[in-house]
mmCIF file of C-alpha atoms and ligand atoms in Angstrom:
data_model
loop_
_atom_site.group_PDB
_atom_site.id
_atom_site.type_symbol
_atom_site.label_atom_id
_atom_site.label_comp_id
_atom_site.label_asym_id
_atom_site.label_seq_id
_atom_site.Cartn_x
_atom_site.Cartn_y
_atom_site.Cartn_z
ATOM 1 C CA MET A 1 30.378 -8.249 164.465
ATOM 2 C CA THR A 2 30.704 -9.096 160.927
ATOM 3 C CA LEU A 3 33.254 -9.410 158.836
ATOM 4 C CA VAL A 4 32.433 -8.048 155.120
ATOM 5 C CA PHE A 5 34.501 -10.856 153.656
ATOM 6 C CA PRO A 6 36.966 -13.290 156.113
ATOM 7 C CA ALA A 7 40.234 -11.360 157.692
ATOM 8 C CA GLN A 8 44.066 -12.173 156.988
ATOM 9 C CA ASP A 9 45.210 -15.234 159.475
ATOM 10 C CA PRO A 10 47.146 -13.496 161.511
ATOM 11 C CA VAL A 11 50.962 -14.431 160.975
ATOM 12 C CA THR A 12 52.737 -16.149 163.602
ATOM 13 C CA LEU A 13 56.641 -17.750 163.620
ATOM 14 C CA ALA A 14 57.705 -20.318 165.544
ATOM 15 C CA VAL A 15 58.891 -20.400 169.082
ATOM 16 C CA ALA A 16 62.338 -22.816 169.512
ATOM 17 C CA GLY A 17 61.654 -25.789 171.986
ATOM 18 C CA THR A 18 58.096 -25.129 172.343
ATOM 19 C CA ALA A 19 54.763 -25.102 169.919
ATOM 20 C CA ASN A 20 53.804 -22.194 171.203
ATOM 21 C CA ARG A 21 53.621 -19.446 168.307
ATOM 22 C CA PHE A 22 55.120 -15.896 168.274
ATOM 23 C CA PRO A 23 52.140 -13.306 167.015
ATOM 24 C CA LEU A 24 54.332 -11.225 164.744
ATOM 25 C CA HIS A 25 53.204 -7.568 164.124
ATOM 26 C CA ARG A 26 55.635 -5.372 162.466
ATOM 27 C CA ILE A 27 59.297 -5.914 160.709
ATOM 28 C CA TYR A 28 61.601 -3.504 160.853
ATOM 29 C CA CYS A 29 65.238 -3.262 159.329
ATOM 30 C CA VAL A 30 67.802 -1.301 159.868
ATOM 31 C CA GLY A 31 69.577 -0.697 157.063
ATOM 32 C CA ARG A 32 73.932 -0.164 156.933
ATOM 33 C CA ASN A 33 74.598 -1.869 160.773
ATOM 34 C CA TYR A 34 78.531 -3.494 159.991
ATOM 35 C CA ASN A 35 81.083 -1.333 158.006
ATOM 36 C CA GLU A 36 81.961 -4.274 155.624
ATOM 37 C CA HIS A 37 78.446 -3.849 154.424
ATOM 38 C CA VAL A 38 78.911 -0.316 154.716
ATOM 39 C CA VAL A 39 81.663 -0.086 152.264
ATOM 40 C CA GLU A 40 81.033 -2.206 149.948
ATOM 41 C CA MET A 41 77.582 -1.239 148.284
ATOM 42 C CA GLY A 42 80.133 2.151 147.881
ATOM 43 C CA GLY A 43 79.345 4.019 151.378
ATOM 44 C CA VAL A 44 81.256 5.368 154.305
ATOM 45 C CA ALA A 45 82.688 3.753 157.101
ATOM 46 C CA GLY A 46 81.526 5.519 160.559
ATOM 47 C CA ARG A 47 79.148 5.621 163.028
ATOM 48 C CA GLU A 48 76.029 7.768 161.377
ATOM 49 C CA PRO A 49 73.227 7.320 163.440
ATOM 50 C CA PRO A 50 70.511 4.295 161.991
ATOM 51 C CA PHE A 51 68.364 5.054 160.003
ATOM 52 C CA PHE A 52 65.008 1.863 159.838
ATOM 53 C CA PHE A 53 62.664 0.497 157.337
ATOM 54 C CA SER A 54 60.319 -2.690 156.835
ATOM 55 C CA LYS A 55 58.543 -5.188 155.299
ATOM 56 C CA PRO A 56 55.155 -5.918 155.679
ATOM 57 C CA ASN A 57 54.351 -8.777 159.063
ATOM 58 C CA ASP A 58 52.861 -11.607 156.319
ATOM 59 C CA ALA A 59 56.694 -11.431 154.384
ATOM 60 C CA ALA A 60 58.467 -13.477 157.349
ATOM 61 C CA VAL A 61 58.377 -16.740 156.314
ATOM 62 C CA GLY A 62 58.927 -19.654 158.532
ATOM 63 C CA ASN A 63 58.869 -22.889 155.885
ATOM 64 C CA GLY A 64 62.166 -22.846 154.385
ATOM 65 C CA VAL A 65 61.153 -21.465 151.590
ATOM 66 C CA PHE A 66 62.007 -18.621 149.345
ATOM 67 C CA PRO A 67 59.633 -18.448 145.727
ATOM 68 C CA TYR A 68 62.666 -16.354 143.327
ATOM 69 C CA PRO A 69 60.232 -12.842 142.991
ATOM 70 C CA PRO A 70 58.896 -11.497 139.497
ATOM 71 C CA MET A 71 60.249 -7.695 138.234
ATOM 72 C CA SER A 72 63.963 -8.598 139.637
ATOM 73 C CA LYS A 73 66.487 -10.483 137.128
ATOM 74 C CA ASP A 74 68.912 -9.302 140.932
ATOM 75 C CA VAL A 75 67.643 -11.039 144.093
ATOM 76 C CA HIS A 76 70.170 -10.579 146.529
ATOM 77 C CA HIS A 77 70.148 -12.699 150.270
ATOM 78 C CA GLU A 78 71.163 -10.212 153.444
ATOM 79 C CA VAL A 79 72.319 -12.837 156.940
ATOM 80 C CA GLU A 80 71.151 -10.856 159.891
ATOM 81 C CA LEU A 81 70.200 -11.248 163.529
ATOM 82 C CA VAL A 82 66.521 -10.746 164.395
ATOM 83 C CA VAL A 83 65.510 -9.121 167.882
ATOM 84 C CA ALA A 84 62.378 -10.220 169.208
ATOM 85 C CA LEU A 85 60.453 -8.149 171.417
ATOM 86 C CA GLY A 86 58.233 -9.138 174.385
ATOM 87 C CA PRO A 87 55.463 -6.459 176.678
ATOM 88 C CA GLY A 88 56.959 -4.134 178.331
ATOM 89 C CA LEU A 89 59.630 -4.006 175.188
ATOM 90 C CA SER A 90 62.088 -6.780 176.694
ATOM 91 C CA ILE A 91 63.307 -8.717 174.584
ATOM 92 C CA PHE A 92 61.540 -11.839 174.206
ATOM 93 C CA GLY A 93 64.159 -13.909 172.016
ATOM 94 C CA TYR A 94 66.488 -13.409 169.147
ATOM 95 C CA ALA A 95 65.909 -15.356 165.026
ATOM 96 C CA VAL A 96 68.073 -15.291 162.513
ATOM 97 C CA GLY A 97 66.439 -13.679 159.478
ATOM 98 C CA LEU A 98 66.529 -13.194 156.307
ATOM 99 C CA ASP A 99 66.440 -9.821 154.620
ATOM 100 C CA PHE A 100 66.095 -10.151 150.233
ATOM 101 C CA THR A 101 66.480 -7.223 148.483
ATOM 102 C CA ARG A 102 65.525 -6.754 144.883
ATOM 103 C CA ARG A 103 69.350 -5.276 144.217
ATOM 104 C CA ASP A 104 67.979 -3.491 140.709
ATOM 105 C CA LEU A 105 65.286 -1.862 142.104
ATOM 106 C CA GLN A 106 66.546 -0.846 145.163
ATOM 107 C CA ALA A 107 69.928 1.109 142.933
ATOM 108 C CA GLU A 108 67.210 2.227 141.000
ATOM 109 C CA ALA A 109 65.179 3.536 144.329
ATOM 110 C CA LYS A 110 68.076 5.105 145.604
ATOM 111 C CA LYS A 111 69.102 6.834 142.462
ATOM 112 C CA LEU A 112 66.465 8.321 142.002
ATOM 113 C CA GLY A 113 65.243 9.180 145.668
ATOM 114 C CA ARG A 114 62.657 6.727 146.011
ATOM 115 C CA ALA A 115 60.684 4.362 148.153
ATOM 116 C CA TRP A 116 61.846 1.446 149.158
ATOM 117 C CA ASP A 117 58.851 -0.505 149.274
ATOM 118 C CA THR A 118 59.707 -2.786 146.313
ATOM 119 C CA SER A 119 63.343 -3.681 146.520
ATOM 120 C CA LYS A 120 62.449 -4.413 149.834
ATOM 121 C CA ALA A 121 59.414 -4.774 151.450
ATOM 122 C CA PHE A 122 57.867 -7.764 148.807
ATOM 123 C CA ASP A 123 56.645 -10.692 149.162
ATOM 124 C CA PHE A 124 58.006 -14.272 151.549
ATOM 125 C CA SER A 125 61.310 -11.063 151.907
ATOM 126 C CA ALA A 126 61.310 -11.875 155.479
ATOM 127 C CA PRO A 127 61.637 -15.741 155.852
ATOM 128 C CA MET A 128 62.575 -16.201 159.859
ATOM 129 C CA SER A 129 63.796 -18.851 161.640
ATOM 130 C CA PRO A 130 61.752 -20.213 165.167
ATOM 131 C CA ILE A 131 62.673 -17.216 167.082
ATOM 132 C CA THR A 132 64.900 -18.586 170.307
ATOM 133 C CA PRO A 133 63.815 -17.083 173.481
ATOM 134 C CA ARG A 134 66.343 -15.334 175.479
ATOM 135 C CA SER A 135 66.313 -11.713 177.259
ATOM 136 C CA ASP A 136 69.707 -10.697 177.279
ATOM 137 C CA VAL A 137 71.733 -8.431 175.125
ATOM 138 C CA MET A 138 73.151 -9.865 172.525
ATOM 139 C CA LYS A 139 76.839 -8.554 172.561
ATOM 140 C CA LYS A 140 78.561 -11.032 169.874
ATOM 141 C CA GLY A 141 78.058 -14.285 168.115
ATOM 142 C CA ALA A 142 79.366 -15.545 164.834
ATOM 143 C CA ILE A 143 76.523 -14.683 162.687
ATOM 144 C CA THR A 144 77.264 -16.920 158.725
ATOM 145 C CA LEU A 145 75.857 -17.680 155.769
ATOM 146 C CA ASP A 146 76.649 -20.412 152.876
ATOM 147 C CA VAL A 147 74.907 -20.889 149.791
ATOM 148 C CA ASN A 148 75.354 -24.122 148.106
ATOM 149 C CA GLY A 149 77.701 -25.228 150.609
ATOM 150 C CA THR A 150 80.479 -21.684 150.229
ATOM 151 C CA ARG A 151 80.347 -19.398 152.931
ATOM 152 C CA ARG A 152 79.107 -15.990 150.531
ATOM 153 C CA GLN A 153 79.060 -13.640 154.838
ATOM 154 C CA THR A 154 81.143 -13.692 157.868
ATOM 155 C CA GLY A 155 80.557 -11.556 160.581
ATOM 156 C CA ASP A 156 80.345 -11.164 164.147
ATOM 157 C CA ILE A 157 77.489 -9.290 166.633
ATOM 158 C CA ALA A 158 80.233 -7.834 167.848
ATOM 159 C CA ALA A 159 80.581 -6.094 164.516
ATOM 160 C CA MET A 160 77.336 -4.456 164.279
ATOM 161 C CA ILE A 161 77.942 0.013 164.396
ATOM 162 C CA TRP A 162 74.256 0.182 166.483
ATOM 163 C CA GLY A 163 73.751 -2.270 169.356
ATOM 164 C CA VAL A 164 70.010 -4.465 169.903
ATOM 165 C CA ASP A 165 69.661 -1.923 172.781
ATOM 166 C CA GLU A 166 70.625 0.994 171.509
ATOM 167 C CA ILE A 167 68.583 0.400 168.455
ATOM 168 C CA ILE A 168 65.767 -0.797 170.368
ATOM 169 C CA ALA A 169 66.076 2.403 171.760
ATOM 170 C CA GLU A 170 66.383 4.623 168.921
ATOM 171 C CA LEU A 171 63.387 2.758 166.692
ATOM 172 C CA GLY A 172 60.928 3.689 169.904
ATOM 173 C CA ARG A 173 61.355 7.342 169.609
ATOM 174 C CA TYR A 174 59.602 7.179 165.707
ATOM 175 C CA PHE A 175 57.598 4.353 166.477
ATOM 176 C CA ILE A 176 55.181 2.635 169.050
ATOM 177 C CA LEU A 177 57.095 -0.270 170.006
ATOM 178 C CA LYS A 178 54.251 -2.828 170.561
ATOM 179 C CA PRO A 179 54.843 -7.054 171.532
ATOM 180 C CA GLY A 180 55.021 -8.957 168.664
ATOM 181 C CA ASP A 181 58.024 -6.187 167.360
ATOM 182 C CA VAL A 182 61.142 -7.305 165.084
ATOM 183 C CA ILE A 183 63.491 -5.977 163.852
ATOM 184 C CA PHE A 184 65.746 -7.077 161.159
ATOM 185 C CA THR A 185 69.717 -5.385 162.638
ATOM 186 C CA GLY A 186 71.520 -5.125 159.497
ATOM 187 C CA THR A 187 74.036 -7.817 158.118
ATOM 188 C CA PRO A 188 77.738 -8.559 157.515
ATOM 189 C CA ALA A 189 79.802 -7.975 154.396
ATOM 190 C CA GLY A 190 79.003 -10.522 151.538
ATOM 191 C CA VAL A 191 75.583 -10.688 149.788
ATOM 192 C CA SER A 192 75.243 -11.126 147.153
ATOM 193 C CA ALA A 193 72.906 -12.806 144.176
ATOM 194 C CA VAL A 194 70.666 -15.936 144.797
ATOM 195 C CA GLN A 195 69.641 -18.774 141.736
ATOM 196 C CA LYS A 196 66.937 -20.263 141.693
ATOM 197 C CA GLY A 197 67.815 -24.112 143.565
ATOM 198 C CA ASP A 198 70.132 -22.232 145.591
ATOM 199 C CA ARG A 199 70.490 -24.083 149.182
ATOM 200 C CA LEU A 200 71.077 -21.160 151.768
ATOM 201 C CA HIS A 201 72.547 -22.334 155.388
ATOM 202 C CA ALA A 202 72.086 -18.952 157.796
ATOM 203 C CA ALA A 203 73.770 -19.229 161.473
ATOM 204 C CA ILE A 204 73.840 -17.168 164.348
ATOM 205 C CA GLU A 205 76.273 -18.352 167.573
ATOM 206 C CA GLY A 206 73.565 -18.159 170.793
ATOM 207 C CA VAL A 207 70.553 -18.206 168.388
ATOM 208 C CA GLY A 208 70.503 -21.579 165.424
ATOM 209 C CA THR A 209 70.599 -22.072 162.114
ATOM 210 C CA PHE A 210 67.666 -21.578 159.100
ATOM 211 C CA ASP A 211 67.312 -23.204 155.955
ATOM 212 C CA VAL A 212 66.158 -21.647 152.903
ATOM 213 C CA THR A 213 65.830 -22.498 149.354
ATOM 214 C CA VAL A 214 64.613 -20.170 146.997
ATOM 215 C CA THR A 215 62.461 -22.010 144.127
HETATM 216 MN MN1 MN B 1 69.318 -4.841 156.099
#
């Protein structure tokens, strides 16, 4: 087979403690999965069925650099536990992820009933730490994000409205899940805008830490 032009390189993520790489397939994301964040976004706390959106897999970057995107003046950080799926829908491991969001474009999309692609699925919008192999269903663990040394987001995995196993089951009703898929599981309260030069330090107990600089 001869390609008419070279294919894009496959996207892979580092796996903590090994030189092997995780072949990334799709990036799914869960919206509104911590009540305190639901409330800060103007919603009502409760347990509605989870809703999903996605990002292109080449939005995942692991080099610790987030280039501030064009077309927005209000880009927010959302620190999230990321579940990485292996063969047979097993849990391969977990990562610390940042679901960067053009909040101004998202607010406009919500108002006009439009899709979230430009607010959520832009280039470099899904920085991820190396994946820590761990096959259990995580049920607790502190999750935090500091910006320039100041704590901005604090929560615990135990406060997720929909648990890791429930998210995988519900998502699998809508999509054919495959090895290499990852799922961002929602963000706790405290989202706020980033600026060029900001240094972000994210941590999830039992998974690891992840440093990202906004350039
Ligand atoms: Mn999010």
